[in-house]
Coordinates of C-alpha atoms in Angstrom, one line a residue:
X1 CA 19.0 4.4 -2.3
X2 CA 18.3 1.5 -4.6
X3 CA 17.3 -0.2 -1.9
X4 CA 13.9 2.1 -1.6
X5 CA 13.8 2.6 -5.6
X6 CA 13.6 -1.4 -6.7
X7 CA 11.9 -3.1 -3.5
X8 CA 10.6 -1.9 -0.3
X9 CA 8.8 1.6 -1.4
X10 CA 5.3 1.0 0.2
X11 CA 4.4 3.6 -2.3
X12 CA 5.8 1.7 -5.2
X13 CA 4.2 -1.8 -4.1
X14 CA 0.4 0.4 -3.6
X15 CA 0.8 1.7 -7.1
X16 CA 2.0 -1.7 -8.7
X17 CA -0.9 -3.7 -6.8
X18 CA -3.9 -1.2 -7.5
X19 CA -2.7 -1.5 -11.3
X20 CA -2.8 -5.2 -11.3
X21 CA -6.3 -5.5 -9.2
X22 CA -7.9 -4.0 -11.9
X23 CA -6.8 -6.9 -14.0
X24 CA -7.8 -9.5 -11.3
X25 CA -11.3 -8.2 -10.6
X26 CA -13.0 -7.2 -14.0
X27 CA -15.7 -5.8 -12.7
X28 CA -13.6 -3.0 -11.2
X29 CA -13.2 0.6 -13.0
X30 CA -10.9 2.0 -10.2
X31 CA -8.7 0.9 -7.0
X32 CA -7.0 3.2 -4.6
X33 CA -4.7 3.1 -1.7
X34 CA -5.7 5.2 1.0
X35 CA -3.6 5.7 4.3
X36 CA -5.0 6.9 7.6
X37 CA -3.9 10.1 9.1
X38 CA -5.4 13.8 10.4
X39 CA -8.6 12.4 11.1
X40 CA -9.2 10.6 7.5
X41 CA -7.6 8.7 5.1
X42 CA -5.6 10.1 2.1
X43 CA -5.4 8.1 -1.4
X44 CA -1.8 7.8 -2.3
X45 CA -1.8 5.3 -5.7
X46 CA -4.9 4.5 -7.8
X47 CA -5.0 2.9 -11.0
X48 CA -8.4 3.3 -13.3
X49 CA -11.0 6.0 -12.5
X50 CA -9.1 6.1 -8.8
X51 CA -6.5 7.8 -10.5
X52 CA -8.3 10.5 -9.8
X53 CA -8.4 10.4 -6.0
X54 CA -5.1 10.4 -5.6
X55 CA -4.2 13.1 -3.3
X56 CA -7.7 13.5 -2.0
X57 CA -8.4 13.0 2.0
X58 CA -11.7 11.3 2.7
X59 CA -13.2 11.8 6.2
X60 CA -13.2 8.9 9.0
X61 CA -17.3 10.2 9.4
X62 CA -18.6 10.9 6.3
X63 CA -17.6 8.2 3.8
X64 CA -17.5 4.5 3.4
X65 CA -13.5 4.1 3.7
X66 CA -13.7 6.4 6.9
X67 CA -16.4 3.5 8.1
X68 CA -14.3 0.7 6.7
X69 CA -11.1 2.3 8.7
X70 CA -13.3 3.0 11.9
X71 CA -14.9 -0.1 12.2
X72 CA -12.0 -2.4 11.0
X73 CA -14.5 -4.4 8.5
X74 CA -14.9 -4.6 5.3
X75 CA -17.9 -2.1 3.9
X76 CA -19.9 -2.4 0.6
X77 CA -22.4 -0.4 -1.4
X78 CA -23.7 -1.9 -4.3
X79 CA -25.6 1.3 -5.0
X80 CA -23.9 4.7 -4.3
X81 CA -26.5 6.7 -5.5
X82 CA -28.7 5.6 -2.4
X83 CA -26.1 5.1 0.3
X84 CA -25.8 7.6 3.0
X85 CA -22.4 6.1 4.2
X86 CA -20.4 7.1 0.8
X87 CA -19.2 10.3 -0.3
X88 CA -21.4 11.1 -2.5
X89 CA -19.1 14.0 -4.2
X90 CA -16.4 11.5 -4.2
X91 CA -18.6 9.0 -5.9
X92 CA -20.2 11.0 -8.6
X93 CA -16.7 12.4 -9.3
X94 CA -15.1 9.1 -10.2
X95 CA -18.3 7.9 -11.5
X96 CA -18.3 5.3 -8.3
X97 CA -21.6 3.1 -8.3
X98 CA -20.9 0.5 -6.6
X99 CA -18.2 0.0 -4.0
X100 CA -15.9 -2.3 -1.6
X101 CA -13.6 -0.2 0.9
X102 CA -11.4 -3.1 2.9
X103 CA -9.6 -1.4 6.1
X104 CA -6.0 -2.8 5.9
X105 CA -5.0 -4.0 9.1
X106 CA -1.4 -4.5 10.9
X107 CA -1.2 -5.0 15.3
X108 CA -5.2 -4.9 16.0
X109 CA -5.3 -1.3 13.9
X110 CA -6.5 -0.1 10.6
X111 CA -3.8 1.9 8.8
X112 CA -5.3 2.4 5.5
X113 CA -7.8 0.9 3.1
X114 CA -8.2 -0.2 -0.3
X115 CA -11.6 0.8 -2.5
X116 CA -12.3 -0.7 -5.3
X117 CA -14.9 1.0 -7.4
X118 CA -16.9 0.2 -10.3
X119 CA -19.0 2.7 -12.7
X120 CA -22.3 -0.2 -12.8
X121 CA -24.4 -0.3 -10.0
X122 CA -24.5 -3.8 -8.1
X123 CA -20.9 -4.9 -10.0
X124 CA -19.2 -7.0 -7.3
X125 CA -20.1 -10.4 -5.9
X126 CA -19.1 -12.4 -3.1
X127 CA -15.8 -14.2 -4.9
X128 CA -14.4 -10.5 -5.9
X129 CA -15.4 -9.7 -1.6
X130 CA -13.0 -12.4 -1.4
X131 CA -9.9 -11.4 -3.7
X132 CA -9.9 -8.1 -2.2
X133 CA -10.0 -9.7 1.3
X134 CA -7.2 -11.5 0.7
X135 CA -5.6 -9.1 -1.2
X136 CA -5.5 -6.3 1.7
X137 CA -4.2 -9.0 4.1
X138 CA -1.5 -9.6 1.6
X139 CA -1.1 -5.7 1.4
X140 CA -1.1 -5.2 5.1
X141 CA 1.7 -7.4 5.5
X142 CA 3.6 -6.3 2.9
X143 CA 3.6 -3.0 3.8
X144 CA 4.6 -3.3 7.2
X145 CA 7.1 -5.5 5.9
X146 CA 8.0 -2.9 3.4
X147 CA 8.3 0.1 5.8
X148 CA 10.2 -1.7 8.4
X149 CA 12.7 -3.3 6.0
X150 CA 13.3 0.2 5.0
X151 CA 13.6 1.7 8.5
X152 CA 16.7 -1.3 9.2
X153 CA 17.8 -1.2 5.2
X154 CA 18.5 2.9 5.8
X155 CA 20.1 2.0 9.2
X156 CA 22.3 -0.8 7.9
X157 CA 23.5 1.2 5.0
X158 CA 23.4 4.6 6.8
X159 CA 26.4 3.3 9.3
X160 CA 29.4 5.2 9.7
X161 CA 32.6 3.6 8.1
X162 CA 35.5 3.5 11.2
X163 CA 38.5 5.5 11.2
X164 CA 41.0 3.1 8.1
X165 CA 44.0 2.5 11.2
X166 CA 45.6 -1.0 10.4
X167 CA 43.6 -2.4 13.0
X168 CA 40.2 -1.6 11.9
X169 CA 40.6 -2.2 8.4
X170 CA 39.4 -5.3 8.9
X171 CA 35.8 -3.9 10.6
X172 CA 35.6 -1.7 7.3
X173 CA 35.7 -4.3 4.7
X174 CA 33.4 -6.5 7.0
X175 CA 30.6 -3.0 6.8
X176 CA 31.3 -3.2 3.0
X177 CA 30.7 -6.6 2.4
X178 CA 27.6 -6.2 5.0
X179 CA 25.8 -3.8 3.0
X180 CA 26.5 -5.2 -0.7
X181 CA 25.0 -8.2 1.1
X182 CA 21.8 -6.3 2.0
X183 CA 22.2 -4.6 -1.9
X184 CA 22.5 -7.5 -3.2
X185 CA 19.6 -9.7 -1.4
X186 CA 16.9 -6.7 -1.5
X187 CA 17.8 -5.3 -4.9
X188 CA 19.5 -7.7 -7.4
X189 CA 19.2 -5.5 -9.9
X190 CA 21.1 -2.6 -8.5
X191 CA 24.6 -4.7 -8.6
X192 CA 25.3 -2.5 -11.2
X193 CA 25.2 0.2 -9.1
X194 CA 27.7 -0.9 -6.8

């Protein structure tokens, strides 16, 4: 629908944000989205060297997301090379020196995490700790937001039109006008395509 194409994609929001934290933190050479599942997490949108990732599962034991996830706090290496919490594959593969994995959090649980890398050892200090704080509260939210407005968008729009008798025409147009509403207020840009 264009509901899930313009707005509330958590996919879409992932890929947008890990593009645009590469701008805010300049230290960074790559950010991924991870999502938790099967015992790991799996990167689903990366921008930079994270690009890379993309598709990759990390396990919850033997890297520094799966720690990040696990413990529900935020973990940093400033020196990859010498950390026996990272993935050290991972990390020579997308040339990861130093790095911040914060567990995004939503009802007391971590559901994914974002890891921001950076090809210098040492690259991140305590105010780019605190951008990417803020920025995986913001993302937690957002996607929760996201994937519930999508569960009741599909719902809303999904409902079947009643029989068009006389006496329920009236209950049609009121479904109609219902879901242009919801059209309308999520996606402003898809009027054309009503």
């Amino acid at each position: 629908t264009a509901i899930s194409d313009e707005v509330v994609d958590p996919l879409t929001l992932m890929q947008r944000v890990a593009d645009r934290t590469l701008e805010l933190i300049p230290a960074a050479s790559g950010v991924a989205f991870g999502l938790v599942g099967g015992g790991g997490a799996t990167y689903v949108a990366g921008a930079g060297t994270a690009e890379l990732a993309v598709g990759t599962r990390v396990d919850k034991d033997s890297s520094l997301s799966g720690l990040a996830i696990q413990s529900a706090t935020i973990q940093q290496s400033r020196d990859t090379l010498n950390d026996p919490r990272v993935d050290a594959a991972a990390c020579r593969r997308l040339l990861a020196l130093s790095l911040i994995c914060v567990p995004m959090i939503q009802s007391q649980r971590a559901f994914g995490v974002l890891a921001v890398n950076s090809s210098a050892p040492n690259a991140f200090d305590d105010r780019d700790v605190a951008v990417l704080t803020e920025l995986a509260e913001f993302m937690s939210v957002t996607i929760g937001s996201a994937c519930e407005l999508q569960r009741i968008s599909d719902q809303l729009l999904s409902l079947p039109d009643p029989p068009a008798t006389s006496s329920e025409r009236g209950d049609s147009v009121r479904r109609e006008a219902s879901s242009r509403y919801v059209l309308s207020v999520l996606a402003p840009n898809a009027n054309a395509l009503i």
